[in-house]
Structure formats: C-alpha cells, structure tokens
Amino acid sequence: MEDTFRWTLVTAIAPIAWGTNYFVTHEYLPAGHPLYGAVFRALPAGFLLLCVARRLPRGVWWWRSLLLGVCNMGAFFALIYLASQLLPVSLASTIMSASPLMMALFAWALLAERPTVPVLIGAATGIAGVCLLLGAGTTTVDLRGVAASLAALTMSSCGYILAKKWGRADGPIATTSWQLIAGGLVLIPFAVIFEGAPPHLDLPAIGGFAYVGLVATAVAFTAWFTGLRHLSAATVGLIGLLNPVTGVLLGVLVSGDVLTLRQMLGLALVLSGITLSRPRRGSRVEAGRAEPSKVYR
C-alpha cells in the first residue's frame, strides 16, 4: 500500500501540471494558433525525452507510436485548444471530468479491468465534485466545442489504455518521447495549411512554451504514463480530476479569487472520490493479475 501511495503521488504530478497550463497559455502564448501551439508543445518535449531515453522505436512500436501520438498528443492538444476557444473553461472541464468513467470502460474492454463498486462510486463522487467546483452555469453552448471536447475525451481515454496495454516492454520516458514526436510531426502539415507561417514568439511566449513543454508536457506525461504502468486505469483517471482543482486553486492564489462554500464542497468531493478509488488491503488489484503484496514492484 505504501507503493500505491507513492505511485499515486507520482501520477498526481501530471494533472497538477496540466492545471497550470491554461493560465500559462492564456497569459503568455500567442492566440489563434492551436496547431502551431500543439507542435511547439509536443516536439521539443519529445526530443528532450528522446535524448534522455536514447532509444528509438522497434518493430510494431513505429505504428503504435504514430497511433498513440495522434490520440494522446497531436489531435488531443488541438481539440482541447479548440474546445477552450468555443466553450467556457468550466463547461469544457466538466465534460472532460467524465474521463475516469471513459477510461474505466476502455480498460474493461481492452484490459479486462472490471471496474469495482468503490471505483464507480469514486468516479461519480469526483465528477459531482467537479460540477460543484466549476459550476458550468447557463452560458450558451456551442455544439462544436462540445463535439471537440467529447472527441478529445474519447480519443485520449482509448489512447491511454492502449499505452497501458502496450507500454510495459519499454520505459515510460521512451514511449512518451515517441508519442510526442509522432503527434507533433503529424500536426506540422496541418499547421502550415490552416495557419500559414508560424507565429512570432516574444520572450514571454518563449518562456511560456518552455514551461509548457518541459513541465506540463515532458514531466507531466512521463508521470502520467508511469502511473498507468503501476495503478489501475480507473484510479489514474480519477487522479486526473486534480486538473480542474489545480486550476481553481491557482485562480485563488494568482487572481485573488475566494472559494465559495459550493466550491469547497466540490473540492472535498473530488478528493473523496480519488480516495475511494484506491485499492484496499486484502483485495485483488490491477486487473486481477497479482495480490497486493506482489503488485507495484
């Protein structure tokens, strides 16, 4: 159980880093260039991790890297950017909060990880907490933004489970680097066709991309895929709910926002949902492959 807690903390690095991404993007990165923004985010991070891993794909990992790179990185980055432009952040984040349930369904279908009752209760509790925390409100809904959010949710959930299924033979640093490079390269021709020349980057934008690429991408995705190797998919999905929590708390620290009673209740529900998803001592975990004393080693 100590190992479970350790891998939970490692995995939590990812959604916490992603929760800071919106603020950095909004404040420092050039607007109107979602495709180039995704390229600038993915490629430098991918090549940096490749230098660390010093390992190229072999055999089936060439096409696996391309598929996972599109689902988890390239198309996902562009769709999330599009959704953030068309929808209020609260609504887009609320839609994405269904990720634990979507990942649990894909894990059931592809990995035979049947979701347990505590996991389902934890997912429902966490999603309810996100709804209270963000409060989507009654803003007019752009169906294009909803479609983009749902596509991003489905593609990434499937991609994460496939990465968990395929990625045990190679380390998370190597497989993450391959996905980032593949996803970034696929986006380049689309960026040239639809956005023309790359945007001019001033010093704050360069610093913003450095943060997004290093912390919110290279470190975050390595931590995320490491968590997927050691924890159940449903548990990792619930840990991902720390993303909107971080965004709200960052608003409190940076903008001087004050948490309402409803938001504090939502925060408590999200943390309770994550706690409920943790495997219990004496139960079989990780798709029934091992007992607690033998797992996460």
mmCIF file of C-alpha atoms in Angstrom:
data_model
loop_
_atom_site.group_PDB
_atom_site.id
_atom_site.type_symbol
_atom_site.label_atom_id
_atom_site.label_comp_id
_atom_site.label_asym_id
_atom_site.label_seq_id
_atom_site.Cartn_x
_atom_site.Cartn_y
_atom_site.Cartn_z
ATOM 1 C CA MET A 1 0.000 0.000 0.000
ATOM 2 C CA GLU A 2 2.960 2.293 0.549
ATOM 3 C CA ASP A 3 3.914 1.735 -3.095
ATOM 4 C CA THR A 4 0.345 2.524 -4.119
ATOM 5 C CA PHE A 5 0.542 5.845 -2.318
ATOM 6 C CA ARG A 6 3.912 6.593 -3.906
ATOM 7 C CA TRP A 7 2.652 5.913 -7.436
ATOM 8 C CA THR A 8 -0.446 7.995 -6.704
ATOM 9 C CA LEU A 9 1.788 10.947 -5.814
ATOM 10 C CA VAL A 10 3.859 10.436 -8.973
ATOM 11 C CA THR A 11 0.733 10.299 -11.129
ATOM 12 C CA ALA A 12 -0.682 13.422 -9.472
ATOM 13 C CA ILE A 13 2.208 15.447 -10.916
ATOM 14 C CA ALA A 14 0.514 15.243 -14.326
ATOM 15 C CA PRO A 15 -2.928 16.748 -13.628
ATOM 16 C CA ILE A 16 -1.436 19.368 -11.308
ATOM 17 C CA ALA A 17 0.936 20.455 -14.081
ATOM 18 C CA TRP A 18 -1.899 20.395 -16.621
ATOM 19 C CA GLY A 19 -3.998 22.520 -14.293
ATOM 20 C CA THR A 20 -1.443 25.318 -14.617
ATOM 21 C CA ASN A 21 -1.366 25.018 -18.395
ATOM 22 C CA TYR A 22 -4.495 27.084 -19.079
ATOM 23 C CA PHE A 23 -3.179 30.053 -17.123
ATOM 24 C CA VAL A 24 0.192 29.985 -18.907
ATOM 25 C CA THR A 25 -1.464 29.545 -22.308
ATOM 26 C CA HIS A 26 -3.946 32.349 -21.684
ATOM 27 C CA GLU A 27 -1.390 34.794 -20.299
ATOM 28 C CA TYR A 28 1.757 34.186 -22.344
ATOM 29 C CA LEU A 29 1.196 32.157 -25.511
ATOM 30 C CA PRO A 30 0.035 33.596 -28.866
ATOM 31 C CA ALA A 31 -3.700 33.280 -29.504
ATOM 32 C CA GLY A 32 -5.209 31.896 -32.694
ATOM 33 C CA HIS A 33 -2.560 29.259 -33.407
ATOM 34 C CA PRO A 34 -3.778 25.996 -31.856
ATOM 35 C CA LEU A 35 -1.938 23.771 -34.335
ATOM 36 C CA TYR A 36 1.411 25.535 -34.070
ATOM 37 C CA GLY A 37 0.895 25.745 -30.317
ATOM 38 C CA ALA A 38 0.481 21.958 -30.199
ATOM 39 C CA VAL A 39 3.581 21.477 -32.397
ATOM 40 C CA PHE A 40 5.687 23.790 -30.214
ATOM 41 C CA ARG A 41 4.445 21.946 -27.163
ATOM 42 C CA ALA A 42 4.981 18.399 -28.403
ATOM 43 C CA LEU A 43 8.168 18.332 -30.476
ATOM 44 C CA PRO A 44 10.703 19.977 -28.115
ATOM 45 C CA ALA A 45 9.397 17.901 -25.203
ATOM 46 C CA GLY A 46 9.545 14.736 -27.296
ATOM 47 C CA PHE A 47 13.115 15.293 -28.484
ATOM 48 C CA LEU A 48 14.202 16.183 -24.939
ATOM 49 C CA LEU A 49 12.826 12.903 -23.593
ATOM 50 C CA LEU A 50 14.337 11.027 -26.532
ATOM 51 C CA CYS A 51 17.769 12.387 -25.570
ATOM 52 C CA VAL A 52 17.194 11.065 -22.057
ATOM 53 C CA ALA A 53 15.871 7.652 -23.154
ATOM 54 C CA ARG A 54 18.313 7.256 -26.078
ATOM 55 C CA ARG A 55 16.106 4.593 -27.614
ATOM 56 C CA LEU A 56 14.231 4.532 -30.928
ATOM 57 C CA PRO A 57 11.043 2.566 -31.607
ATOM 58 C CA ARG A 58 11.450 -1.016 -32.770
ATOM 59 C CA GLY A 59 9.140 -3.216 -34.806
ATOM 60 C CA VAL A 60 5.460 -2.640 -34.081
ATOM 61 C CA TRP A 61 6.283 0.412 -31.988
ATOM 62 C CA TRP A 62 6.664 2.525 -35.134
ATOM 63 C CA TRP A 63 2.941 2.335 -35.946
ATOM 64 C CA ARG A 64 1.943 2.184 -32.278
ATOM 65 C CA SER A 65 3.823 5.419 -31.623
ATOM 66 C CA LEU A 66 2.033 7.068 -34.550
ATOM 67 C CA LEU A 67 -1.398 5.931 -33.380
ATOM 68 C CA LEU A 68 -0.788 6.856 -29.733
ATOM 69 C CA GLY A 69 0.861 10.119 -30.741
ATOM 70 C CA VAL A 70 -2.254 11.183 -32.644
ATOM 71 C CA CYS A 71 -4.699 10.093 -29.918
ATOM 72 C CA ASN A 72 -2.785 11.251 -26.837
ATOM 73 C CA MET A 73 -0.818 14.211 -28.129
ATOM 74 C CA GLY A 74 -1.362 15.725 -31.583
ATOM 75 C CA ALA A 75 -5.109 15.579 -32.137
ATOM 76 C CA PHE A 76 -5.769 15.804 -28.397
ATOM 77 C CA PHE A 77 -3.803 19.055 -27.991
ATOM 78 C CA ALA A 78 -5.553 20.645 -30.980
ATOM 79 C CA LEU A 79 -9.044 19.519 -29.910
ATOM 80 C CA ILE A 80 -8.552 20.767 -26.345
ATOM 81 C CA TYR A 81 -7.350 24.128 -27.642
ATOM 82 C CA LEU A 82 -10.387 24.331 -29.941
ATOM 83 C CA ALA A 83 -12.751 23.417 -27.117
ATOM 84 C CA SER A 84 -11.226 26.070 -24.860
ATOM 85 C CA GLN A 85 -11.878 28.655 -27.596
ATOM 86 C CA LEU A 86 -15.517 27.648 -28.163
ATOM 87 C CA LEU A 87 -16.658 26.781 -24.625
ATOM 88 C CA PRO A 88 -16.338 28.287 -21.169
ATOM 89 C CA VAL A 89 -13.460 26.613 -19.352
ATOM 90 C CA SER A 90 -15.878 25.383 -16.693
ATOM 91 C CA LEU A 91 -18.039 23.537 -19.225
ATOM 92 C CA ALA A 92 -15.100 22.067 -21.154
ATOM 93 C CA SER A 93 -13.523 20.860 -17.902
ATOM 94 C CA THR A 94 -16.829 19.398 -16.726
ATOM 95 C CA ILE A 95 -17.124 17.359 -19.919
ATOM 96 C CA MET A 96 -13.527 16.170 -19.569
ATOM 97 C CA SER A 97 -14.218 15.163 -15.958
ATOM 98 C CA ALA A 98 -16.010 12.095 -17.365
ATOM 99 C CA SER A 99 -12.537 10.742 -18.194
ATOM 100 C CA PRO A 100 -12.420 8.309 -15.214
ATOM 101 C CA LEU A 101 -15.591 6.569 -16.392
ATOM 102 C CA MET A 102 -14.479 6.548 -20.029
ATOM 103 C CA MET A 103 -11.065 5.148 -19.109
ATOM 104 C CA ALA A 104 -12.707 2.522 -16.897
ATOM 105 C CA LEU A 105 -14.907 1.398 -19.809
ATOM 106 C CA PHE A 106 -11.970 1.151 -22.221
ATOM 107 C CA ALA A 107 -9.920 -0.676 -19.565
ATOM 108 C CA TRP A 108 -12.771 -3.144 -19.099
ATOM 109 C CA ALA A 109 -12.960 -3.761 -22.852
ATOM 110 C CA LEU A 110 -9.235 -3.832 -23.651
ATOM 111 C CA LEU A 111 -7.555 -4.953 -20.420
ATOM 112 C CA ALA A 112 -10.307 -6.906 -18.637
ATOM 113 C CA GLU A 113 -10.005 -4.441 -15.716
ATOM 114 C CA ARG A 114 -13.557 -4.688 -14.487
ATOM 115 C CA PRO A 115 -14.465 -1.517 -12.545
ATOM 116 C CA THR A 116 -15.213 -2.182 -8.891
ATOM 117 C CA VAL A 117 -18.044 -0.643 -6.901
ATOM 118 C CA PRO A 118 -15.676 1.678 -4.949
ATOM 119 C CA VAL A 119 -14.196 2.905 -8.246
ATOM 120 C CA LEU A 120 -17.627 3.631 -9.716
ATOM 121 C CA ILE A 121 -18.713 5.416 -6.543
ATOM 122 C CA GLY A 122 -15.435 7.336 -6.519
ATOM 123 C CA ALA A 123 -15.888 8.371 -10.168
ATOM 124 C CA ALA A 124 -19.452 9.565 -9.572
ATOM 125 C CA THR A 125 -18.359 11.435 -6.454
ATOM 126 C CA GLY A 126 -15.411 13.057 -8.234
ATOM 127 C CA ILE A 127 -17.476 14.136 -11.247
ATOM 128 C CA ALA A 128 -20.126 15.621 -8.948
ATOM 129 C CA GLY A 129 -17.350 17.475 -7.154
ATOM 130 C CA VAL A 130 -16.021 18.928 -10.414
ATOM 131 C CA CYS A 131 -19.519 20.121 -11.337
ATOM 132 C CA LEU A 132 -19.836 21.892 -7.985
ATOM 133 C CA LEU A 133 -16.292 23.215 -8.131
ATOM 134 C CA LEU A 134 -16.609 24.738 -11.584
ATOM 135 C CA GLY A 135 -20.314 25.496 -11.894
ATOM 136 C CA ALA A 136 -20.775 25.469 -15.669
ATOM 137 C CA GLY A 137 -23.667 27.908 -15.457
ATOM 138 C CA THR A 138 -26.198 28.720 -18.200
ATOM 139 C CA THR A 139 -23.887 30.127 -20.873
ATOM 140 C CA THR A 140 -24.956 29.424 -24.457
ATOM 141 C CA VAL A 141 -23.422 26.139 -25.536
ATOM 142 C CA ASP A 142 -21.507 25.874 -28.815
ATOM 143 C CA LEU A 143 -22.108 22.335 -30.056
ATOM 144 C CA ARG A 144 -18.827 22.417 -31.984
ATOM 145 C CA GLY A 145 -16.998 22.885 -28.700
ATOM 146 C CA VAL A 146 -18.954 20.046 -27.107
ATOM 147 C CA ALA A 147 -18.084 17.797 -30.052
ATOM 148 C CA ALA A 148 -14.400 18.747 -29.765
ATOM 149 C CA SER A 149 -14.396 18.004 -26.025
ATOM 150 C CA LEU A 150 -16.118 14.645 -26.493
ATOM 151 C CA ALA A 151 -13.723 13.690 -29.305
ATOM 152 C CA ALA A 152 -10.718 14.639 -27.153
ATOM 153 C CA LEU A 153 -12.169 12.696 -24.203
ATOM 154 C CA THR A 154 -12.787 9.549 -26.254
ATOM 155 C CA MET A 155 -9.507 9.584 -28.181
ATOM 156 C CA SER A 156 -7.307 10.232 -25.164
ATOM 157 C CA SER A 157 -9.104 7.692 -22.953
ATOM 158 C CA CYS A 158 -8.667 4.996 -25.587
ATOM 159 C CA GLY A 159 -5.074 6.074 -26.223
ATOM 160 C CA TYR A 160 -4.157 5.967 -22.538
ATOM 161 C CA ILE A 161 -5.496 2.437 -22.184
ATOM 162 C CA LEU A 162 -3.677 1.275 -25.318
ATOM 163 C CA ALA A 163 -0.484 2.848 -23.938
ATOM 164 C CA LYS A 164 -1.008 0.909 -20.705
ATOM 165 C CA LYS A 165 -1.588 -2.304 -22.656
ATOM 166 C CA TRP A 166 1.384 -1.930 -24.985
ATOM 167 C CA GLY A 167 3.906 0.056 -22.975
ATOM 168 C CA ARG A 168 5.178 -2.421 -20.415
ATOM 169 C CA ALA A 169 8.072 -3.633 -22.574
ATOM 170 C CA ASP A 170 9.634 -0.159 -22.871
ATOM 171 C CA GLY A 171 10.083 2.518 -20.252
ATOM 172 C CA PRO A 172 7.614 5.421 -19.961
ATOM 173 C CA ILE A 173 10.263 8.003 -20.911
ATOM 174 C CA ALA A 174 10.961 6.299 -24.251
ATOM 175 C CA THR A 175 7.329 5.622 -25.168
ATOM 176 C CA THR A 176 6.290 9.133 -24.136
ATOM 177 C CA SER A 177 9.007 10.651 -26.328
ATOM 178 C CA TRP A 178 7.915 8.603 -29.339
ATOM 179 C CA GLN A 179 4.292 9.650 -28.904
ATOM 180 C CA LEU A 180 5.169 13.333 -28.564
ATOM 181 C CA ILE A 181 7.402 13.343 -31.640
ATOM 182 C CA ALA A 182 4.886 11.423 -33.751
ATOM 183 C CA GLY A 183 1.991 13.635 -32.643
ATOM 184 C CA GLY A 184 3.961 16.821 -33.298
ATOM 185 C CA LEU A 185 5.169 15.736 -36.750
ATOM 186 C CA VAL A 186 1.658 14.771 -37.854
ATOM 187 C CA LEU A 187 0.418 18.276 -36.985
ATOM 188 C CA ILE A 188 3.049 20.210 -38.958
ATOM 189 C CA PRO A 189 1.424 19.951 -42.433
ATOM 190 C CA PHE A 190 -1.978 20.857 -40.998
ATOM 191 C CA ALA A 191 -0.463 23.854 -39.209
ATOM 192 C CA VAL A 192 1.152 25.068 -42.449
ATOM 193 C CA ILE A 193 -2.053 24.609 -44.462
ATOM 194 C CA PHE A 194 -4.516 26.127 -41.999
ATOM 195 C CA GLU A 195 -2.403 28.659 -40.080
ATOM 196 C CA GLY A 196 0.256 29.688 -42.581
ATOM 197 C CA ALA A 197 3.533 30.959 -41.194
ATOM 198 C CA PRO A 198 4.447 30.213 -37.582
ATOM 199 C CA PRO A 199 3.558 32.941 -35.076
ATOM 200 C CA HIS A 200 6.176 35.393 -33.854
ATOM 201 C CA LEU A 201 7.337 34.485 -30.368
ATOM 202 C CA ASP A 202 8.426 37.202 -27.963
ATOM 203 C CA LEU A 203 10.398 36.482 -24.793
ATOM 204 C CA PRO A 204 7.327 35.796 -22.579
ATOM 205 C CA ALA A 205 5.958 33.392 -25.217
ATOM 206 C CA ILE A 206 9.288 31.554 -25.396
ATOM 207 C CA GLY A 207 9.296 31.259 -21.606
ATOM 208 C CA GLY A 208 5.676 30.092 -21.665
ATOM 209 C CA PHE A 209 6.394 27.384 -24.226
ATOM 210 C CA ALA A 210 9.473 26.340 -22.256
ATOM 211 C CA TYR A 211 7.298 25.813 -19.180
ATOM 212 C CA VAL A 212 4.504 24.100 -21.111
ATOM 213 C CA GLY A 213 6.936 21.845 -22.956
ATOM 214 C CA LEU A 214 9.147 20.888 -20.016
ATOM 215 C CA VAL A 215 6.751 20.786 -17.051
ATOM 216 C CA ALA A 216 3.221 20.425 -18.454
ATOM 217 C CA THR A 217 4.249 18.016 -21.206
ATOM 218 C CA ALA A 218 7.571 16.169 -20.772
ATOM 219 C CA VAL A 219 7.404 15.744 -16.987
ATOM 220 C CA ALA A 220 3.605 15.525 -16.805
ATOM 221 C CA PHE A 221 3.090 12.855 -19.458
ATOM 222 C CA THR A 222 6.019 10.785 -18.206
ATOM 223 C CA ALA A 223 4.450 10.831 -14.724
ATOM 224 C CA TRP A 224 1.025 10.010 -16.196
ATOM 225 C CA PHE A 225 2.209 7.002 -18.188
ATOM 226 C CA THR A 226 4.312 5.847 -15.232
ATOM 227 C CA GLY A 227 1.137 5.879 -13.139
ATOM 228 C CA LEU A 228 -0.681 3.862 -15.785
ATOM 229 C CA ARG A 229 2.012 1.180 -15.530
ATOM 230 C CA HIS A 230 1.542 0.762 -11.770
ATOM 231 C CA LEU A 231 -2.076 1.692 -10.995
ATOM 232 C CA SER A 232 -5.433 0.696 -12.420
ATOM 233 C CA ALA A 233 -6.732 2.823 -15.281
ATOM 234 C CA ALA A 234 -9.790 3.920 -13.293
ATOM 235 C CA THR A 235 -7.607 5.093 -10.412
ATOM 236 C CA VAL A 236 -5.371 7.089 -12.744
ATOM 237 C CA GLY A 237 -8.439 8.623 -14.382
ATOM 238 C CA LEU A 238 -9.734 9.798 -11.026
ATOM 239 C CA ILE A 239 -6.366 11.284 -10.103
ATOM 240 C CA GLY A 240 -6.747 13.297 -13.300
ATOM 241 C CA LEU A 241 -9.570 15.242 -11.619
ATOM 242 C CA LEU A 242 -6.854 17.186 -9.812
ATOM 243 C CA ASN A 243 -6.543 19.136 -13.079
ATOM 244 C CA PRO A 244 -9.613 21.398 -12.551
ATOM 245 C CA VAL A 245 -8.890 21.506 -8.816
ATOM 246 C CA THR A 246 -5.459 22.961 -9.584
ATOM 247 C CA GLY A 247 -6.992 25.497 -11.973
ATOM 248 C CA VAL A 248 -9.411 26.753 -9.339
ATOM 249 C CA LEU A 249 -6.771 26.930 -6.607
ATOM 250 C CA LEU A 250 -4.399 28.724 -8.980
ATOM 251 C CA GLY A 251 -7.122 31.326 -9.512
ATOM 252 C CA VAL A 252 -7.285 31.787 -5.749
ATOM 253 C CA LEU A 253 -3.527 32.286 -5.482
ATOM 254 C CA VAL A 254 -2.946 34.410 -8.581
ATOM 255 C CA SER A 255 -6.185 36.312 -9.107
ATOM 256 C CA GLY A 256 -7.283 36.647 -5.517
ATOM 257 C CA ASP A 257 -10.480 34.663 -6.075
ATOM 258 C CA VAL A 258 -12.304 33.458 -2.967
ATOM 259 C CA LEU A 259 -13.557 29.889 -2.683
ATOM 260 C CA THR A 260 -17.302 29.707 -2.156
ATOM 261 C CA LEU A 261 -18.953 27.142 0.102
ATOM 262 C CA ARG A 262 -20.102 25.249 -3.001
ATOM 263 C CA GLN A 263 -16.559 25.133 -4.357
ATOM 264 C CA MET A 264 -15.156 23.908 -1.042
ATOM 265 C CA LEU A 265 -17.770 21.138 -1.034
ATOM 266 C CA GLY A 266 -16.804 20.277 -4.618
ATOM 267 C CA LEU A 267 -13.134 20.152 -3.669
ATOM 268 C CA ALA A 268 -13.930 17.803 -0.797
ATOM 269 C CA LEU A 269 -15.957 15.535 -3.101
ATOM 270 C CA VAL A 270 -13.157 15.339 -5.681
ATOM 271 C CA LEU A 271 -10.594 14.384 -3.037
ATOM 272 C CA SER A 272 -13.045 11.863 -1.552
ATOM 273 C CA GLY A 273 -13.606 10.312 -4.978
ATOM 274 C CA ILE A 274 -9.863 9.882 -5.515
ATOM 275 C CA THR A 275 -9.507 8.304 -2.063
ATOM 276 C CA LEU A 276 -12.368 5.877 -2.726
ATOM 277 C CA SER A 277 -10.675 4.620 -5.890
ATOM 278 C CA ARG A 278 -7.526 3.438 -4.106
ATOM 279 C CA PRO A 279 -7.237 -0.371 -3.858
ATOM 280 C CA ARG A 280 -7.962 -1.788 -0.430
ATOM 281 C CA ARG A 281 -5.714 -4.130 1.507
ATOM 282 C CA GLY A 282 -6.776 -7.730 1.020
ATOM 283 C CA SER A 283 -8.407 -7.191 -2.388
ATOM 284 C CA ARG A 284 -7.156 -8.195 -5.804
ATOM 285 C CA VAL A 285 -5.977 -5.259 -7.849
ATOM 286 C CA GLU A 286 -4.568 -4.335 -11.235
ATOM 287 C CA ALA A 287 -6.922 -6.355 -13.382
ATOM 288 C CA GLY A 288 -6.657 -9.305 -11.050
ATOM 289 C CA ARG A 289 -3.095 -10.096 -12.089
ATOM 290 C CA ALA A 290 -1.471 -10.079 -8.644
ATOM 291 C CA GLU A 291 -2.083 -9.854 -4.950
ATOM 292 C CA PRO A 292 -1.329 -6.575 -3.121
ATOM 293 C CA SER A 293 1.907 -7.962 -1.677
ATOM 294 C CA LYS A 294 3.262 -8.614 -5.178
ATOM 295 C CA VAL A 295 1.995 -5.645 -7.123
ATOM 296 C CA TYR A 296 3.688 -2.306 -7.919
ATOM 297 C CA ARG A 297 7.178 -3.783 -7.555
#
